[in-house]
Amino acid sequence: MSESNWLSEFPEMDRSDLRAIRKSLDGAYRDFSREYGDLIESFFDPLLSFLVWFEKLLISTPWVIVLGVCTALIYAASRSWKLSLGCFVSLILIGYFGMWEDTMRTLSIITVCTLLAILMGIPIGIAMARSNRVQATVTPLLDVMQTMPAFVYLIPVVMLLGIGKIPGLIAVVIYAVPPVIRLTNLGIRLVDKEVLEAATAFGANKKQRLLGVQLPLAMPTIMAGINQTIMMALSMVVIASMIGVKGLGQPVLKSITNQYFTLGLLNGLAIVALAILFDRASQAYAKRTQAHLGDLTHD
């Protein structure tokens, strides 16, 4: 290669070598999915059963009861009549425009995804807060999970498990779990060392310091992480609909392919309404927790 070509064209790997690497990696993953796909799928069967049961429960329960329970839960979290009224009106409008069943399906998968993300994320965040080595190992993984395009998650998951609820749920959890991990780690690390020293002086062991001091004081930060996890899970609803997850995402996807503007707008607004309700309720709960902890600290 002449000097001028070397400067103008980046030195690339030979196409045949690159093709061989891609083929070997694709073949290895394909063989893995054929060998262990059924085993991994059977591992997720209990989760699939719970998800199907919860979705059927929300859809088959009379709408008046679901409406009342959702409004009561929003009020219990926020202690705000305005937000509770907003929840009531939003769900009434969602039902009136014929989106009730899709909203219940979306609500079921978002609830399960959020619970899974919390159950996975908080212990990992605690481990990161306790060990700099664990933090140094996990942080690059979180960087990849947060910056990788969401569509890329669907490729290995669909190759391994096909299409359906569980692949969608796994993709949503992978995409949504980093904020709760990061903010749990941050919240615990920001706890005042003097408070921990005082707890140790009173004879508290590691477990007592964690459960009685660190987690309660870090709770507002952890709640912010949970809030962001819910938002990211909702933002994945449309993408997850591409692999068979039923809910508000499928009509949006249909409206894109068929250019139905109003259908997409209405279902998009329903997703926005759910996001705002979750966001305001979790923020209000975090503020109330912080105020309660402040009162206890002053006492």
Short mmCIF file of C-alpha atoms in Angstrom, two decimals:
data_model
loop_
_atom_site.label_atom_id
_atom_site.label_comp_id
_atom_site.label_asym_id
_atom_site.label_seq_id
_atom_site.Cartn_x
_atom_site.Cartn_y
_atom_site.Cartn_z
CA MET A 1 0.00 0.00 0.00
CA SER A 2 1.44 3.37 -0.97
CA GLU A 3 1.94 6.12 1.61
CA SER A 4 -0.91 8.25 0.19
CA ASN A 5 -3.37 5.32 0.37
CA TRP A 6 -2.23 4.51 3.93
CA LEU A 7 -3.02 8.06 5.00
CA SER A 8 -6.39 8.30 3.25
CA GLU A 9 -7.72 4.78 3.98
CA PHE A 10 -7.87 3.35 7.49
CA PRO A 11 -5.99 0.01 7.76
CA GLU A 12 -8.80 -2.54 8.06
CA MET A 13 -8.86 -6.22 8.89
CA ASP A 14 -9.16 -8.41 5.82
CA ARG A 15 -12.84 -8.97 4.94
CA SER A 16 -12.45 -12.77 4.84
CA ASP A 17 -10.90 -12.80 8.35
CA LEU A 18 -13.68 -10.57 9.69
CA ARG A 19 -16.30 -12.81 8.06
CA ALA A 20 -14.69 -15.90 9.62
CA ILE A 21 -14.73 -14.31 13.09
CA ARG A 22 -18.39 -13.32 12.73
CA LYS A 23 -19.37 -16.76 11.47
CA SER A 24 -17.58 -18.54 14.31
CA LEU A 25 -19.16 -16.29 16.98
CA ASP A 26 -22.64 -16.53 15.43
CA GLY A 27 -22.28 -20.29 15.08
CA ALA A 28 -21.12 -20.69 18.69
CA TYR A 29 -24.08 -18.70 20.03
CA ARG A 30 -26.50 -20.56 17.74
CA ASP A 31 -25.16 -23.89 19.01
CA PHE A 32 -25.46 -22.67 22.60
CA SER A 33 -29.07 -21.58 22.07
CA ARG A 34 -29.97 -24.94 20.49
CA GLU A 35 -28.27 -26.87 23.27
CA TYR A 36 -29.46 -24.92 26.30
CA GLY A 37 -32.43 -22.86 25.02
CA ASP A 38 -35.08 -25.29 26.30
CA LEU A 39 -33.36 -25.61 29.69
CA ILE A 40 -33.15 -21.83 30.13
CA GLU A 41 -36.76 -21.47 28.96
CA SER A 42 -37.94 -24.02 31.55
CA PHE A 43 -36.03 -22.05 34.23
CA PHE A 44 -38.24 -19.03 33.45
CA ASP A 45 -41.51 -21.03 33.42
CA PRO A 46 -42.54 -20.03 36.99
CA LEU A 47 -41.97 -16.35 36.13
CA LEU A 48 -44.02 -16.75 32.93
CA SER A 49 -46.83 -18.41 34.91
CA PHE A 50 -46.85 -15.55 37.42
CA LEU A 51 -46.83 -12.94 34.66
CA VAL A 52 -49.72 -14.62 32.82
CA TRP A 53 -51.67 -14.97 36.09
CA PHE A 54 -51.11 -11.33 37.06
CA GLU A 55 -52.11 -10.10 33.60
CA LYS A 56 -55.30 -12.22 33.66
CA LEU A 57 -56.05 -10.95 37.17
CA LEU A 58 -55.86 -7.30 36.08
CA ILE A 59 -57.92 -7.89 32.93
CA SER A 60 -60.60 -10.13 34.51
CA THR A 61 -61.05 -8.04 37.68
CA PRO A 62 -63.97 -5.58 37.30
CA TRP A 63 -62.65 -2.23 36.11
CA VAL A 64 -64.27 -0.42 39.06
CA ILE A 65 -62.16 -2.45 41.54
CA VAL A 66 -58.92 -1.95 39.54
CA LEU A 67 -59.67 1.78 39.31
CA GLY A 68 -60.30 2.01 43.05
CA VAL A 69 -57.19 0.01 43.99
CA CYS A 70 -54.91 2.03 41.66
CA THR A 71 -56.28 5.33 43.01
CA ALA A 72 -55.89 4.11 46.61
CA LEU A 73 -52.28 3.00 45.96
CA ILE A 74 -51.41 6.36 44.41
CA TYR A 75 -52.93 8.13 47.44
CA ALA A 76 -51.10 5.81 49.89
CA ALA A 77 -47.77 6.60 48.19
CA SER A 78 -48.26 10.32 47.65
CA ARG A 79 -50.89 11.44 50.23
CA SER A 80 -52.07 13.81 47.50
CA TRP A 81 -55.73 14.12 46.54
CA LYS A 82 -54.76 15.99 43.37
CA LEU A 83 -52.54 13.15 42.16
CA SER A 84 -55.16 10.56 43.15
CA LEU A 85 -57.79 12.49 41.19
CA GLY A 86 -55.37 12.68 38.25
CA CYS A 87 -54.95 8.89 38.43
CA PHE A 88 -58.73 8.38 38.53
CA VAL A 89 -59.40 10.70 35.57
CA SER A 90 -56.49 9.30 33.50
CA LEU A 91 -57.66 5.70 33.91
CA ILE A 92 -61.27 6.68 33.14
CA LEU A 93 -60.13 8.37 29.90
CA ILE A 94 -57.88 5.40 29.01
CA GLY A 95 -60.86 3.04 29.41
CA TYR A 96 -63.23 5.39 27.59
CA PHE A 97 -60.96 5.46 24.53
CA GLY A 98 -60.81 1.65 24.42
CA MET A 99 -57.30 1.11 25.78
CA TRP A 100 -58.16 -0.55 29.12
CA GLU A 101 -56.99 -4.11 28.33
CA ASP A 102 -53.75 -2.96 26.69
CA THR A 103 -53.08 -0.68 29.67
CA MET A 104 -53.63 -3.58 32.11
CA ARG A 105 -51.20 -5.73 30.09
CA THR A 106 -48.61 -2.94 30.12
CA LEU A 107 -49.20 -2.34 33.84
CA SER A 108 -48.67 -6.04 34.60
CA ILE A 109 -45.36 -6.36 32.76
CA ILE A 110 -44.04 -3.01 34.07
CA THR A 111 -44.94 -4.00 37.65
CA VAL A 112 -43.20 -7.40 37.33
CA CYS A 113 -40.15 -5.85 35.58
CA THR A 114 -39.84 -3.17 38.26
CA LEU A 115 -40.08 -5.74 41.09
CA LEU A 116 -37.42 -7.91 39.42
CA ALA A 117 -35.17 -4.90 38.83
CA ILE A 118 -35.50 -3.90 42.52
CA LEU A 119 -34.86 -7.47 43.76
CA MET A 120 -31.76 -7.71 41.56
CA GLY A 121 -30.56 -4.11 41.69
CA ILE A 122 -30.59 -3.28 45.40
CA PRO A 123 -28.41 -6.27 46.49
CA ILE A 124 -25.93 -5.53 43.65
CA GLY A 125 -25.88 -1.84 44.66
CA ILE A 126 -25.23 -2.84 48.31
CA ALA A 127 -22.36 -5.13 47.20
CA MET A 128 -20.88 -2.26 45.13
CA ALA A 129 -21.14 0.13 48.09
CA ARG A 130 -19.32 -2.35 50.36
CA SER A 131 -16.49 -3.20 47.97
CA ASN A 132 -14.49 -0.94 45.64
CA ARG A 133 -13.43 -4.05 43.71
CA VAL A 134 -17.06 -5.04 43.04
CA GLN A 135 -17.81 -1.43 42.01
CA ALA A 136 -14.86 -1.42 39.58
CA THR A 137 -16.11 -4.70 38.06
CA VAL A 138 -19.83 -3.87 37.81
CA THR A 139 -19.59 -0.22 36.65
CA PRO A 140 -18.30 -1.03 33.10
CA LEU A 141 -21.11 -3.60 32.74
CA LEU A 142 -23.65 -0.94 33.71
CA ASP A 143 -22.08 1.46 31.20
CA VAL A 144 -22.57 -1.14 28.43
CA MET A 145 -26.16 -1.89 29.55
CA GLN A 146 -27.11 1.79 29.53
CA THR A 147 -25.41 2.79 26.26
CA MET A 148 -26.10 -0.30 24.14
CA PRO A 149 -29.01 0.40 21.74
CA ALA A 150 -32.15 -1.25 23.07
CA PHE A 151 -32.74 -3.16 19.81
CA VAL A 152 -29.44 -5.01 20.30
CA TYR A 153 -30.77 -6.66 23.49
CA LEU A 154 -33.52 -8.28 21.47
CA ILE A 155 -31.17 -10.22 19.16
CA PRO A 156 -29.54 -12.68 21.63
CA VAL A 157 -32.71 -12.94 23.75
CA VAL A 158 -34.91 -13.83 20.75
CA MET A 159 -32.29 -16.28 19.41
CA LEU A 160 -32.25 -18.00 22.81
CA LEU A 161 -35.91 -17.92 23.84
CA GLY A 162 -37.91 -17.00 20.73
CA ILE A 163 -40.62 -14.35 20.93
CA GLY A 164 -43.07 -13.80 23.78
CA LYS A 165 -43.43 -12.35 27.25
CA ILE A 166 -40.25 -13.70 28.87
CA PRO A 167 -37.81 -12.46 26.18
CA GLY A 168 -39.53 -9.07 26.37
CA LEU A 169 -39.34 -9.06 30.16
CA ILE A 170 -35.63 -9.95 30.13
CA ALA A 171 -34.87 -7.19 27.60
CA VAL A 172 -36.82 -4.64 29.67
CA VAL A 173 -35.08 -5.63 32.94
CA ILE A 174 -31.59 -5.48 31.37
CA TYR A 175 -32.37 -2.02 30.00
CA ALA A 176 -34.05 -0.69 33.16
CA VAL A 177 -32.00 -2.12 36.06
CA PRO A 178 -28.81 0.08 35.93
CA PRO A 179 -30.31 3.22 37.60
CA VAL A 180 -31.45 1.37 40.74
CA ILE A 181 -28.03 -0.31 41.03
CA ARG A 182 -26.09 2.94 40.57
CA LEU A 183 -28.25 5.00 42.94
CA THR A 184 -28.34 2.32 45.64
CA ASN A 185 -24.54 2.28 45.56
CA LEU A 186 -24.39 6.09 45.58
CA GLY A 187 -26.96 6.49 48.36
CA ILE A 188 -25.17 4.08 50.71
CA ARG A 189 -21.76 5.62 49.99
CA LEU A 190 -23.12 9.10 50.77
CA VAL A 191 -24.23 8.11 54.28
CA ASP A 192 -22.26 10.21 56.79
CA LYS A 193 -19.32 8.25 58.24
CA GLU A 194 -19.87 9.89 61.63
CA VAL A 195 -23.35 8.38 61.79
CA LEU A 196 -21.90 4.94 61.02
CA GLU A 197 -19.19 5.43 63.66
CA ALA A 198 -21.88 6.35 66.20
CA ALA A 199 -23.87 3.21 65.30
CA THR A 200 -20.71 1.11 65.70
CA ALA A 201 -20.01 2.74 69.07
CA PHE A 202 -23.49 1.63 70.22
CA GLY A 203 -22.58 -1.96 69.31
CA ALA A 204 -24.24 -2.33 65.90
CA ASN A 205 -22.79 -5.03 63.65
CA LYS A 206 -22.51 -4.83 59.83
CA LYS A 207 -26.02 -6.15 59.21
CA GLN A 208 -27.57 -3.82 61.81
CA ARG A 209 -25.70 -0.81 60.36
CA LEU A 210 -26.92 -1.70 56.87
CA LEU A 211 -30.58 -2.32 57.75
CA GLY A 212 -30.94 0.22 60.56
CA VAL A 213 -28.77 3.13 59.35
CA GLN A 214 -27.47 2.97 55.78
CA LEU A 215 -30.58 1.80 53.89
CA PRO A 216 -33.03 4.14 55.69
CA LEU A 217 -30.74 7.16 55.15
CA ALA A 218 -30.10 6.17 51.53
CA MET A 219 -33.80 5.53 50.83
CA PRO A 220 -34.52 8.88 49.05
CA THR A 221 -31.63 8.20 46.64
CA ILE A 222 -32.71 4.56 46.17
CA MET A 223 -36.27 5.74 45.47
CA ALA A 224 -34.89 8.06 42.78
CA GLY A 225 -33.22 5.01 41.23
CA ILE A 226 -36.48 3.03 41.35
CA ASN A 227 -38.25 5.99 39.76
CA GLN A 228 -35.76 6.04 36.87
CA THR A 229 -36.03 2.27 36.49
CA ILE A 230 -39.83 2.55 36.09
CA MET A 231 -39.40 5.33 33.51
CA MET A 232 -36.89 3.28 31.50
CA ALA A 233 -39.11 0.18 31.67
CA LEU A 234 -42.03 2.19 30.28
CA SER A 235 -39.84 3.57 27.52
CA MET A 236 -39.06 -0.03 26.45
CA VAL A 237 -42.75 -0.94 26.06
CA VAL A 238 -42.86 -0.12 22.33
CA ILE A 239 -39.59 -1.91 21.57
CA ALA A 240 -40.64 -4.98 23.57
CA SER A 241 -43.86 -5.11 21.53
CA MET A 242 -41.69 -6.01 18.51
CA ILE A 243 -41.08 -9.45 20.04
CA GLY A 244 -44.65 -10.23 21.02
CA VAL A 245 -45.19 -8.38 24.31
CA LYS A 246 -48.83 -7.31 24.24
CA GLY A 247 -49.90 -3.96 25.63
CA LEU A 248 -49.86 -0.30 24.67
CA GLY A 249 -46.71 -0.77 22.61
CA GLN A 250 -48.33 -2.96 19.94
CA PRO A 251 -50.87 -0.34 18.75
CA VAL A 252 -48.02 2.22 18.63
CA LEU A 253 -45.98 -0.20 16.50
CA LYS A 254 -49.04 -0.83 14.31
CA SER A 255 -49.57 2.92 13.89
CA ILE A 256 -45.95 3.32 12.73
CA THR A 257 -46.21 0.56 10.10
CA ASN A 258 -49.66 1.64 8.88
CA GLN A 259 -49.31 5.42 9.46
CA TYR A 260 -52.26 5.63 11.89
CA PHE A 261 -51.44 8.93 13.58
CA THR A 262 -54.38 9.05 16.03
CA LEU A 263 -53.95 5.42 17.17
CA GLY A 264 -50.28 6.05 17.93
CA LEU A 265 -51.01 9.36 19.64
CA LEU A 266 -53.72 7.96 21.94
CA ASN A 267 -51.67 4.92 23.01
CA GLY A 268 -48.57 7.09 23.38
CA LEU A 269 -50.51 9.45 25.65
CA ALA A 270 -51.67 6.45 27.71
CA ILE A 271 -48.00 5.44 28.23
CA VAL A 272 -47.20 9.05 29.16
CA ALA A 273 -50.09 9.08 31.69
CA LEU A 274 -48.78 5.89 33.35
CA ALA A 275 -45.24 7.32 33.41
CA ILE A 276 -46.37 10.59 35.03
CA LEU A 277 -48.44 8.74 37.66
CA PHE A 278 -45.56 6.41 38.56
CA ASP A 279 -43.09 9.31 38.56
CA ARG A 280 -45.12 11.68 40.75
CA ALA A 281 -46.18 8.94 43.20
CA SER A 282 -42.63 7.61 43.69
CA GLN A 283 -41.20 11.14 44.04
CA ALA A 284 -43.87 12.06 46.61
CA TYR A 285 -43.18 8.85 48.54
CA ALA A 286 -39.42 9.58 48.52
CA LYS A 287 -40.04 13.13 49.84
CA ARG A 288 -42.29 11.82 52.61
CA THR A 289 -39.65 9.23 53.57
CA GLN A 290 -36.97 11.94 53.66
CA ALA A 291 -39.16 14.21 55.80
CA HIS A 292 -39.91 11.31 58.18
CA LEU A 293 -36.19 10.51 58.52
CA GLY A 294 -35.50 14.21 59.13
CA ASP A 295 -38.03 14.27 61.95
CA LEU A 296 -36.47 11.15 63.50
CA THR A 297 -32.98 12.66 63.23
CA HIS A 298 -34.12 15.87 64.97
CA ASP A 299 -35.84 13.87 67.71
#
